CSV table of C-alpha atoms and ligand atoms in Angstrom, one decimal:
chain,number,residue,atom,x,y,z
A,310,UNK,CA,-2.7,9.6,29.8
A,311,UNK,CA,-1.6,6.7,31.7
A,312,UNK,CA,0.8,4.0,29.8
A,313,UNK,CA,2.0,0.5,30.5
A,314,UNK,CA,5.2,-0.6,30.3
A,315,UNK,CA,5.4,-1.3,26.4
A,316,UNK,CA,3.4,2.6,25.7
A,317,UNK,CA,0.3,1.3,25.6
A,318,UNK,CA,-2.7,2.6,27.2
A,319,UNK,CA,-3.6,0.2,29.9
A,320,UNK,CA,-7.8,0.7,28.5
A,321,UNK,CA,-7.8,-0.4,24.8
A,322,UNK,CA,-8.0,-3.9,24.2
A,323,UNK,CA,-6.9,-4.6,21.3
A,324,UNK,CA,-9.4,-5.1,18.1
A,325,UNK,CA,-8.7,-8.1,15.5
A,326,UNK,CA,-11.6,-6.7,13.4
A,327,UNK,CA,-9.6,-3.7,12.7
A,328,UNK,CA,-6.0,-5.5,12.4
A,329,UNK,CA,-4.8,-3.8,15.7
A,330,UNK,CA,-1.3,-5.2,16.0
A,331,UNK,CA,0.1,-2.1,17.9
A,332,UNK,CA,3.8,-1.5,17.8
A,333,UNK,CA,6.1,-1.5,20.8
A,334,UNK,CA,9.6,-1.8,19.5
A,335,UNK,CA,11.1,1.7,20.0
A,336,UNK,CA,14.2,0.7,17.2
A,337,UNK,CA,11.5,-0.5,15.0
A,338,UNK,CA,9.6,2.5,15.1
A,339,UNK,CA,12.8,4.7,15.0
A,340,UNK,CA,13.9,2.7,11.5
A,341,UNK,CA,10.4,3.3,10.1
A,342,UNK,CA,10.8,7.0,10.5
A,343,UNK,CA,14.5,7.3,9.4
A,344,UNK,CA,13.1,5.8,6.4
A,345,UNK,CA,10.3,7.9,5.9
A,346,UNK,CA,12.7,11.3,6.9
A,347,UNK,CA,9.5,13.9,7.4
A,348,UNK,CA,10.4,17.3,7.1
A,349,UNK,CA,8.7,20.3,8.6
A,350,UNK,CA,7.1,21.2,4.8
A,351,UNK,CA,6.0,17.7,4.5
A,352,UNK,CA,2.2,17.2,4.1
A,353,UNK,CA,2.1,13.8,6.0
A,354,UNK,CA,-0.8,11.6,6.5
A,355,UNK,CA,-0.9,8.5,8.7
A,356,UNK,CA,-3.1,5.8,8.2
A,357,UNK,CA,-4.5,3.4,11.7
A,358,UNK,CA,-2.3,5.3,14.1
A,359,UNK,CA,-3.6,3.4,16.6
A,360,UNK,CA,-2.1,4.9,20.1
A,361,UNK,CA,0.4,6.9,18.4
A,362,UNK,CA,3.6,4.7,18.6
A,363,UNK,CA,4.6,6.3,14.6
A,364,UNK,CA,2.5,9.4,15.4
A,365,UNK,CA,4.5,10.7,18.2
A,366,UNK,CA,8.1,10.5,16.1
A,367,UNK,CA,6.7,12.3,12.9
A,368,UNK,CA,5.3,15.0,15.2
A,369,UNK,CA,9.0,15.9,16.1
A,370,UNK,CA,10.0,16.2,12.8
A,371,UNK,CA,6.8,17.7,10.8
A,372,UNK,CA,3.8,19.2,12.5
A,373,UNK,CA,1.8,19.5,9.1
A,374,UNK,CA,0.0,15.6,9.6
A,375,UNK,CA,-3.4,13.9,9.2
A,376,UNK,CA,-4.0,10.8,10.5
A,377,UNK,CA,-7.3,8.8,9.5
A,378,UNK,CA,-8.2,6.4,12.4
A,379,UNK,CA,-11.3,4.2,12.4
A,380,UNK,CA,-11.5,2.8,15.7
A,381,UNK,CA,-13.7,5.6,17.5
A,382,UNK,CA,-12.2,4.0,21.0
A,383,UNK,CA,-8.6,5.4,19.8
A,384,UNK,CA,-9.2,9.0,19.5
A,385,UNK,CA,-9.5,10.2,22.7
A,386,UNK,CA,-5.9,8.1,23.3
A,387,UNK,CA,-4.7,9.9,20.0
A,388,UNK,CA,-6.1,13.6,21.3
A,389,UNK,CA,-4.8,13.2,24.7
A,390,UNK,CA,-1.1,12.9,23.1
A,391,UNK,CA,-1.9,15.3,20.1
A,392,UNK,CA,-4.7,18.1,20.0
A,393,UNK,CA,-1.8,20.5,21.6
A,394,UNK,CA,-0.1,20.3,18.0
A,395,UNK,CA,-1.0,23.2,15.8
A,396,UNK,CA,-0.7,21.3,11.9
A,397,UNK,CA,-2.6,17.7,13.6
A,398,UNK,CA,-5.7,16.6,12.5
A,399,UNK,CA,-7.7,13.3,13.2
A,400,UNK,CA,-10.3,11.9,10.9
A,401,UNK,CA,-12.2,9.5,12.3
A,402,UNK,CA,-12.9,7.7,8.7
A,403,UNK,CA,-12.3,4.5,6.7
A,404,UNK,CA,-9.4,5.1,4.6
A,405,UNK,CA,-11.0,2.5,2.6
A,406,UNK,CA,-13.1,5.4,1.6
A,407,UNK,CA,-11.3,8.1,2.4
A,408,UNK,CA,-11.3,10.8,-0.4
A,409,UNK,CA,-6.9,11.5,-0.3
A,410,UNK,CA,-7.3,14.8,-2.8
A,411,UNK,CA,-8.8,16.4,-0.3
A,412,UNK,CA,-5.4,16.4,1.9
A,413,UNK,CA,-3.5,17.8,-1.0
A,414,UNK,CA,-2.5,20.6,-3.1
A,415,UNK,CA,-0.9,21.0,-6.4
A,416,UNK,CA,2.6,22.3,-4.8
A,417,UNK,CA,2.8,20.0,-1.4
A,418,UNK,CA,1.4,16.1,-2.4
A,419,UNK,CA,0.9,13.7,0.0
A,420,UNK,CA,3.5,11.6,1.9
A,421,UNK,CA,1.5,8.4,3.3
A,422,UNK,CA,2.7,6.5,6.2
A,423,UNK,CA,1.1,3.5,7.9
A,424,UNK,CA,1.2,0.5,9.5
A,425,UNK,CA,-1.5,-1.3,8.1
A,426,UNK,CA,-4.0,-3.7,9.0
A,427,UNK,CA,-3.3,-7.1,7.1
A,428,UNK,CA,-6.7,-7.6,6.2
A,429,UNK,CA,-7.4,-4.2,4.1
A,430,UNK,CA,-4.0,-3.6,2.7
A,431,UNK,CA,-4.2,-4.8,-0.9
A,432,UNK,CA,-7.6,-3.1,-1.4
A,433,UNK,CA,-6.2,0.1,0.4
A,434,UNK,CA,-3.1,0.1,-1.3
A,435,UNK,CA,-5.0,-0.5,-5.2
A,436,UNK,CA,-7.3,2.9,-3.1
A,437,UNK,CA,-4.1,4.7,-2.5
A,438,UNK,CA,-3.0,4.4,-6.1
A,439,UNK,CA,-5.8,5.7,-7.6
A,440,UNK,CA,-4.4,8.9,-6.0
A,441,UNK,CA,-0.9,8.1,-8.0
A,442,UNK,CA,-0.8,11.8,-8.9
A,443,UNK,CA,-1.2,13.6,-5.8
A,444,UNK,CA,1.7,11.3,-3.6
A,445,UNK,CA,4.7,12.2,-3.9
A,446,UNK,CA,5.8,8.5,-1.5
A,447,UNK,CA,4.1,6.1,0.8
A,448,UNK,CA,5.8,3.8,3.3
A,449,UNK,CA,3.8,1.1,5.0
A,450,UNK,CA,4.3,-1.6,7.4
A,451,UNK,CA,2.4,-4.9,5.6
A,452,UNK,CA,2.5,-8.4,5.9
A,453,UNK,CA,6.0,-9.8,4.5
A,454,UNK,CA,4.0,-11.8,2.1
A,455,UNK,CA,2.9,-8.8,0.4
A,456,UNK,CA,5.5,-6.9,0.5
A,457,UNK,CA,7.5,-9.8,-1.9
A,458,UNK,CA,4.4,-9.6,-4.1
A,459,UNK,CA,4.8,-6.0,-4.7
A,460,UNK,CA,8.7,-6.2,-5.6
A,461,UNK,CA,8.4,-9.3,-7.6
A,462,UNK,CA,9.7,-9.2,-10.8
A,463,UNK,CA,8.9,-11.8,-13.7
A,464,UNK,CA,9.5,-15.1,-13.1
A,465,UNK,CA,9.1,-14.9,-9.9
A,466,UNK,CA,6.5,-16.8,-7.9
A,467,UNK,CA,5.1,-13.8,-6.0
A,468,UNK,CA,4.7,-11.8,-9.5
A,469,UNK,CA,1.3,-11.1,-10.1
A,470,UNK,CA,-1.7,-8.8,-10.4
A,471,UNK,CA,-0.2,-6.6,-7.5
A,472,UNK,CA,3.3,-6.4,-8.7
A,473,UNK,CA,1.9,-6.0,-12.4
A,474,UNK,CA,0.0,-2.9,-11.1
A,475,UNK,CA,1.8,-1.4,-8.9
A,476,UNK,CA,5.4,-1.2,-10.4
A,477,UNK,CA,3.3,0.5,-13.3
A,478,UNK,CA,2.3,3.4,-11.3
A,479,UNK,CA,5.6,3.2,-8.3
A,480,UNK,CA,9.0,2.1,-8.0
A,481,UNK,CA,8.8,-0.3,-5.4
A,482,UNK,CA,12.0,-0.7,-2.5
A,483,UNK,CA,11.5,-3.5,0.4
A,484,UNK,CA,13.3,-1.9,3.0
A,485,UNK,CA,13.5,-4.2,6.0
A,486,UNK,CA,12.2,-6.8,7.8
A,487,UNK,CA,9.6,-6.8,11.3
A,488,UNK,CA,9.2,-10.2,13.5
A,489,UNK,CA,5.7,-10.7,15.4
A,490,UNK,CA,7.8,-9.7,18.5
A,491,UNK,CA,8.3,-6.3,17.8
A,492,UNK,CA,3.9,-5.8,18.6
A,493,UNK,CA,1.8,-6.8,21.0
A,494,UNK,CA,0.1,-8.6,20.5
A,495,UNK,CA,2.1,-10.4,17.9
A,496,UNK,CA,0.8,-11.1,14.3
A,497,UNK,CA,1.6,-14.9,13.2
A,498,UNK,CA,2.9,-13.6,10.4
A,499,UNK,CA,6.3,-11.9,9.8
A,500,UNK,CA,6.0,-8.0,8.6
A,501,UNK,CA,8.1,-5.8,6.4
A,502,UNK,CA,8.3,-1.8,5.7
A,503,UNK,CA,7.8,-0.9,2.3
A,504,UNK,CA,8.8,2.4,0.4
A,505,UNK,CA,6.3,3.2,-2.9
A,506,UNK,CA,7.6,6.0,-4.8
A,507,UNK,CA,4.9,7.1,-7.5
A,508,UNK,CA,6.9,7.3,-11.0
A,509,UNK,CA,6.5,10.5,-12.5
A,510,UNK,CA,6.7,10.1,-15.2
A,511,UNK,CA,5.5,6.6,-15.9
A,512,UNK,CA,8.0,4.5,-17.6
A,513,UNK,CA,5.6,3.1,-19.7
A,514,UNK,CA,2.5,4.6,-20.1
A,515,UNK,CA,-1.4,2.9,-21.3
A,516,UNK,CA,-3.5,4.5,-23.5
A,517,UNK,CA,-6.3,3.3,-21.5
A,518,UNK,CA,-5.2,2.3,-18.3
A,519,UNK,CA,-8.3,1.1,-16.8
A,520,UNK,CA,-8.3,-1.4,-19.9
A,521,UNK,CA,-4.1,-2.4,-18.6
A,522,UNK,CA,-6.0,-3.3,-15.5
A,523,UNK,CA,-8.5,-5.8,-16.8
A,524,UNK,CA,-5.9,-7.3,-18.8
A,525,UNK,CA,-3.8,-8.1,-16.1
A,526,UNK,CA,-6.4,-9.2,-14.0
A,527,UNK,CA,-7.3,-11.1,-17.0
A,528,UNK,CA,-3.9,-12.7,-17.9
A,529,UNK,CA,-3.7,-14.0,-13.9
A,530,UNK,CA,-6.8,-15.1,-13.2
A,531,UNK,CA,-5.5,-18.5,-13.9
A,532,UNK,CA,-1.7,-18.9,-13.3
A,533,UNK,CA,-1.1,-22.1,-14.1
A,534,UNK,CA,-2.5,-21.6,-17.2
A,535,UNK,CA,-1.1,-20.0,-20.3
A,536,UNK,CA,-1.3,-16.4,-22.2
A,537,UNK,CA,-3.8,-18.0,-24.9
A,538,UNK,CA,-6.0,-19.6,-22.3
A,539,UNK,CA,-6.4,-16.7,-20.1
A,540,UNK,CA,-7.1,-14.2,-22.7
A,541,UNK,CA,-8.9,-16.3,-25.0
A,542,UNK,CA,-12.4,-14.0,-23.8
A,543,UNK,CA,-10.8,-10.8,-23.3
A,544,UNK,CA,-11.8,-9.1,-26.6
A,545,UNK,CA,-13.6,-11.2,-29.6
A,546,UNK,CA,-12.4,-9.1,-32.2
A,547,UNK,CA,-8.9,-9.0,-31.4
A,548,UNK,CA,-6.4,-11.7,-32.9
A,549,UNK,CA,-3.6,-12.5,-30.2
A,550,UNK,CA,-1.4,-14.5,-32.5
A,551,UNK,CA,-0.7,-11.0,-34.1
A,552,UNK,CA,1.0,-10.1,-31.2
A,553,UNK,CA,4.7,-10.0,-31.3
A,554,UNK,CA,5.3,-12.1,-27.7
A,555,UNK,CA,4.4,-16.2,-26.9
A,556,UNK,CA,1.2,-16.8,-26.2
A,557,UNK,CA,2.0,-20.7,-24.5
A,558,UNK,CA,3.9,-18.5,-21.7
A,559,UNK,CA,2.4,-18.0,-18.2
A,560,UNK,CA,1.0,-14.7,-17.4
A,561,UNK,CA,4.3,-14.9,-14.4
A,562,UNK,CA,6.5,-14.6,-17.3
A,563,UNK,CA,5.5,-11.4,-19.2
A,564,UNK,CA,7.1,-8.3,-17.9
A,565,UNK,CA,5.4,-4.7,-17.0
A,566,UNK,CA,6.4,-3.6,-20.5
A,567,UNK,CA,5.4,-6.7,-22.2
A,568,UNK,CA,1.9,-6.0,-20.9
A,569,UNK,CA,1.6,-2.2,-21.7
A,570,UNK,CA,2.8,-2.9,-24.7
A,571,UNK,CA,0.3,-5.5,-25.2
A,572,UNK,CA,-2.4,-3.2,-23.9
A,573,UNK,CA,-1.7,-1.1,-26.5
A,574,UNK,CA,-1.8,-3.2,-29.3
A,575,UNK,CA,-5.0,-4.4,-28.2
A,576,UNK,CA,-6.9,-0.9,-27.6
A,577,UNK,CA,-4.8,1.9,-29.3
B,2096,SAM,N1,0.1,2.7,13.9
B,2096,SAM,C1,-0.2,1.9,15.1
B,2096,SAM,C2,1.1,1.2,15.5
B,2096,SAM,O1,2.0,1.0,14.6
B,2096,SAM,O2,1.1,0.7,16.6
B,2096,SAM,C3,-1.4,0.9,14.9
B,2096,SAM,C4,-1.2,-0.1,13.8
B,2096,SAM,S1,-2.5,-1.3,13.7
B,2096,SAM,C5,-1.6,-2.6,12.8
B,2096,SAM,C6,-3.6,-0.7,12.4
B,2096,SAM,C7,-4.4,0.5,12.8
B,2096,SAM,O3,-5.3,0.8,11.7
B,2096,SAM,C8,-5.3,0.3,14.0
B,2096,SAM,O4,-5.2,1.5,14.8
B,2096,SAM,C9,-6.7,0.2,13.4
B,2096,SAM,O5,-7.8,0.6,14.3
B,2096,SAM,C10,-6.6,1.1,12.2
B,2096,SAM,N2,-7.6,0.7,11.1
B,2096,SAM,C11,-8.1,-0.5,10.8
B,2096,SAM,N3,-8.9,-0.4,9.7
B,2096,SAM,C12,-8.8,0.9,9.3
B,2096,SAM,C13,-9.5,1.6,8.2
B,2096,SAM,N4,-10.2,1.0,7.4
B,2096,SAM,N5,-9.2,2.9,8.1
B,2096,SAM,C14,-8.4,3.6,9.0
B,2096,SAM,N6,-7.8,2.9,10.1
B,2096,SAM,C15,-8.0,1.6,10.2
């Protein structure tokens, strides 16, 4: 296959509907695969690997790797690299929708790497985690902005929903920064790679954790407003001023374990 000068293939025009920001800093790439460190037991899956800029690294390390691409325009760019590799496999899929249990097995879960479209990453990431179980880490390329939100701790202005959730289910490590220069074409925004370790076990663990999730979605839906505003509706028969925590703080204030705890007062 026939490359230009930064790797890319001199046919695909690049898609903003599908959050194509392609990679073409070779010390960028190299970092984001340090990071990850696949080995040749590793049951990788890469999400959007575009034209193969994180692909072709892994492939020298572990063999064993599904990718899930949705642009149908990339695969023949992907096979023309790839379909010589014994352990690769392209699904031409949403990973929106993309059913992750499939990929694993009890003995080998899933390490999930991926420079991700900025547009789906929040809903794909909440996706990923409901397959908490079955990863054993994820690393991902994401929009700075996120990447704060997801390591905020309380008190913070980023903290919210997204840090709430998913430092209940990972540990969360923001491992370095990306500028708009290191793609073409270039995001406005600035980038960062993320490591999401699922926590096993939790920390702190719901009874019901689909019910810790509607409380914190809950508890934030208005920010500026306090505790006792934003939960006033949550559950009639529930008193909150038996709860041992102050309900005239903002939702930004009440740590991981002040809300499981909470959760469990609420719905034993
Ligand atoms: N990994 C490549 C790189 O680093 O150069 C491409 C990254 S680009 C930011 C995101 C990739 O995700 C694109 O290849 C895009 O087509 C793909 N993509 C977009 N939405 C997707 C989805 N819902 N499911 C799977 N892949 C998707």
């Amino acid at each position: 296959m026939k490359k230009t000068h930064n790797g890319l293939s001199p046919t695909h025009k690049a898609r903003k509907r599908f959050g194509q920001n392609f990679l073409i800093d070779m010390g960028i790439i190299t970092g984001i695969v340090r990071s990850v460190s696949p080995k040749a037991t590793d049951n990788m899956v890469e999400i959007g690997p575009g034209q193969g800029a994180i692909t072709s690294l892994i492939v020298e390390h572990c063999q064993n790797l599904n990718v899930i691409e949705l642009d149908r325009d990339l695969i023949p760019i992907l096979l023309a690299q790839f379909a010589n590799i014994k352990g690769f496999k392209i699904h031409q899929a949403d990973a929106l929708k993309f059913d992750f249990a499939s990929l694993t097995s009890s003995d080998n879960p899933l390490r999930v790497v991926g420079n991700l479209p900025y547009n789906i990453s929040t809903p794909l990431i909440f996706h990923l985690l409901s397959f908490q179980s079955q990863i054993k880490d994820m690393h991902f390329m994401l929009q700075k902005e996120v990447v704060l939100r997801l390591c905020a701790q309380p008190g913070e202005k980023n903290y919210g929903r997204l840090s709430v959730m998913t430092q209940y289910l990972c540990a969360v490590e923001n491992l370095f920064d990306v500028p708009p220069e290191s793609f073409d074409p270039r995001p406005k925004v600035d980038s960062a790679i993320v490591r999401l370790t699922p926590h096993k076990p939790l920390p702190f663990t719901a009874n019901h954790p689909d019910k810790l999730a509607h409380l914190v979605k809950t508890a934030f839906a208005q920010r500026r407003k306090t505790l006792r505003n934003n939960l006033k509706n949550l559950n009639e028969t529930f008193n909150f001023e038996t709860l041992d925590l102050d309900l005239s703080c903002r939702p930004e204030n009440v740590s991981l374990e002040q809300y499981v705890t909470m959760c469990n007062t609420i719905w034993p």
